[in-house]
C-alpha positions as CSV (number, residue, x, y, z in Angstrom):
1,M,-14.4,6.5,33.9
2,S,-14.1,4.9,30.4
3,A,-12.6,6.2,27.1
4,A,-15.8,4.9,25.4
5,E,-18.1,7.3,27.6
6,N,-16.2,10.4,26.8
7,A,-15.0,11.4,23.1
8,E,-12.2,13.7,25.1
9,I,-11.3,14.9,28.7
10,A,-9.9,18.0,29.6
11,I,-8.2,18.0,32.7
12,P,-7.7,21.3,34.7
13,V,-4.4,22.3,36.7
14,S,-4.7,22.6,39.9
15,R,-3.9,26.4,41.2
16,S,-3.6,25.5,44.8
17,K,-0.8,23.5,43.9
18,I,0.9,25.8,41.2
19,G,0.1,28.4,44.1
20,F,2.4,26.7,46.9
21,L,5.1,26.0,44.7
22,V,4.9,29.8,43.2
23,I,5.6,30.7,47.0
24,A,7.3,28.2,47.6
25,S,9.7,28.9,44.6
26,L,9.6,33.0,45.4
27,G,10.7,32.1,49.4
28,M,14.3,30.3,48.3
29,A,14.6,32.8,46.0
30,A,14.6,35.5,48.7
31,V,16.6,33.1,50.8
32,A,19.5,33.1,48.1
33,C,19.2,36.4,47.2
34,W,19.6,37.1,52.0
35,V,22.1,34.7,51.9
36,L,24.4,36.1,49.0
37,F,24.5,39.5,50.3
38,S,23.7,39.6,54.3
39,A,25.8,36.3,55.1
40,P,29.5,36.9,56.4
41,G,31.9,35.3,54.3
42,V,30.2,35.2,50.9
43,K,31.5,38.7,50.3
44,E,34.8,37.1,50.4
45,S,34.5,34.1,47.9
46,S,33.2,34.8,44.2
47,F,32.5,30.9,44.1
48,R,29.7,31.3,46.8
49,Q,28.3,34.5,45.3
50,G,28.1,33.0,41.8
51,V,26.2,29.6,43.2
52,L,24.2,31.7,45.7
53,G,23.1,33.8,42.3
54,L,22.7,30.8,40.0
55,G,20.6,29.8,42.9
56,A,18.2,32.4,43.4
57,A,18.2,32.7,39.2
58,F,17.0,29.5,39.1
59,F,14.5,29.9,41.1
60,L,12.8,33.1,40.1
61,L,12.9,31.4,36.7
62,G,10.9,28.7,38.2
63,A,8.3,31.1,40.1
64,W,8.2,32.5,36.4
65,L,7.4,29.3,35.0
66,Q,4.6,27.8,37.6
67,F,3.1,31.3,38.2
68,R,2.5,31.1,33.8
69,S,1.0,27.9,34.4
70,L,-1.5,29.5,36.6
71,V,-2.7,31.9,35.0
72,Q,-3.2,30.1,31.9
73,R,-7.0,29.4,31.0
74,E,-6.8,26.0,28.9
75,P,-6.5,22.5,30.5
76,G,-3.2,21.3,31.8
77,L,-4.3,17.6,30.4
78,V,-6.4,16.8,26.8
79,V,-6.7,13.5,26.4
80,N,-9.1,12.3,23.6
81,R,-9.3,8.8,20.9
82,Q,-6.5,10.6,18.9
83,G,-4.2,11.0,21.3
84,F,-3.4,13.8,24.1
85,L,-1.5,17.3,24.3
86,F,0.1,17.7,28.3
87,R,1.5,21.7,29.2
88,L,2.5,21.7,32.3
89,T,6.1,21.0,32.3
90,G,8.4,23.2,29.7
91,L,9.6,20.7,27.3
92,Q,6.7,21.5,25.0
93,F,6.5,17.1,23.6
94,G,3.0,19.2,22.1
95,W,0.5,16.7,20.4
96,V,1.5,12.7,20.8
97,D,-1.0,10.9,18.8
98,W,-1.8,7.3,20.2
99,A,-0.8,5.5,17.1
100,D,3.1,6.9,18.4
101,V,2.3,4.8,21.8
102,T,3.9,1.6,22.2
103,D,2.8,1.6,25.8
104,V,1.8,3.6,28.5
105,K,3.2,2.1,32.1
106,E,3.5,3.5,35.8
107,G,6.6,4.7,36.9
108,R,8.5,6.2,39.9
109,T,11.4,7.5,41.7
110,R,12.8,9.1,44.7
111,G,10.9,12.4,43.5
112,G,7.6,11.1,42.8
113,A,5.4,9.1,40.5
114,F,4.7,9.4,36.6
115,V,3.0,7.6,33.8
116,L,5.7,7.1,31.5
117,I,4.7,7.2,27.5
118,K,6.5,4.3,25.8
119,L,6.7,5.8,22.0
120,R,7.7,4.4,18.2
121,D,10.3,6.6,17.4
122,P,11.5,9.2,20.9
123,Q,13.5,10.8,18.3
124,K,10.2,12.8,16.9
125,Y,9.2,14.4,19.9
126,I,12.8,14.7,21.5
127,A,13.6,17.0,18.0
128,R,10.6,19.5,19.3
129,G,11.2,22.3,20.7
130,N,14.5,24.3,21.3
131,W,18.0,23.3,21.8
132,L,17.8,23.1,25.8
133,Q,14.0,21.8,25.8
134,R,16.2,19.0,23.4
135,L,18.1,18.5,26.1
136,A,16.3,17.9,28.6
137,K,13.8,15.8,27.1
138,A,17.0,12.9,25.9
139,I,17.9,12.8,29.6
140,N,14.9,12.4,29.9
141,W,15.1,9.7,27.9
142,R,18.0,8.5,28.8
143,L,16.7,8.5,32.8
144,S,13.4,7.0,32.3
145,G,12.9,5.0,28.9
146,S,11.0,7.9,27.0
147,P,10.7,11.7,26.8
148,V,7.2,12.1,27.3
149,T,6.4,11.7,30.9
150,I,2.7,13.1,32.8
151,T,2.7,13.6,36.0
152,S,0.0,14.2,38.1
153,G,1.4,16.7,40.6
154,S,-0.3,19.9,39.0
155,L,-3.8,18.7,37.9
156,Q,-6.2,18.5,39.2
157,V,-6.2,14.7,39.2
158,T,-4.3,11.6,41.4
159,R,-1.8,9.8,40.7
160,S,-4.1,6.7,39.7
161,E,-7.4,8.8,38.2
162,L,-4.2,9.9,36.1
163,G,-2.8,6.2,34.8
164,Q,-6.4,4.9,34.1
165,I,-7.2,7.2,31.8
166,I,-4.5,7.8,30.0
167,R,-4.2,3.5,30.0
168,A,-8.7,3.6,28.9
169,F,-7.8,6.4,25.8
170,F,-5.1,4.4,24.8
171,T,-6.2,0.8,25.0
172,E,-9.7,1.9,23.1
173,A,-7.9,3.2,20.4
174,K,-5.0,-0.3,19.9
175,Q,-7.9,-2.0,20.1
176,A,-9.5,0.5,17.0
177,E,-6.1,0.0,15.4
178,S,-6.5,-3.5,15.3
179,Q,-10.7,-4.6,14.3
180,P,-11.1,-3.9,10.8
181,L,-12.5,-1.3,9.0
182,S,-15.4,-3.6,8.0
183,S,-17.4,-6.3,9.4
184,S,-17.7,-8.3,6.3
185,P,-15.3,-9.2,3.2
186,P,-15.7,-7.3,0.3
187,A,-17.5,-8.2,-2.9
188,M,-16.2,-10.4,-5.6
């Protein structure tokens, strides 16, 4: 698939993957609640109650965020000749112009693989969003080298296809930047 063949690619959300995450999150929240209210020794320790309460809240929040992604009608990722928009994380880095991108790399962590987007001015993208989103993007920048990373985990695309699509549009945009605007010298 070449960027020249497509003016824009919209990759839909994988409803089965996100549905599984919703069910798994609700299951973990239910287990945390069950342990909180039923397990012996928990009622005597306020620390254990606090940890289990935070765990239940964390998994319920995760289920709610994933459910929102599940019911949205927009594609999870839109890539075109000007840039891309990735809608599936809570980080909300918004529209990313290819002019701001210096490199596209593939990265790996213990949790999986991702496409890493190196930026000219990472602070511009870190500054977008609320304080929690800004904090998460700053941590992401320190851990991975960029506040903008894209995973294929919740998209209807494989990791290698995602990398090929992003790289093809990035390469085309950089080639278009370096070409002269006209093929002939200016008239004198």
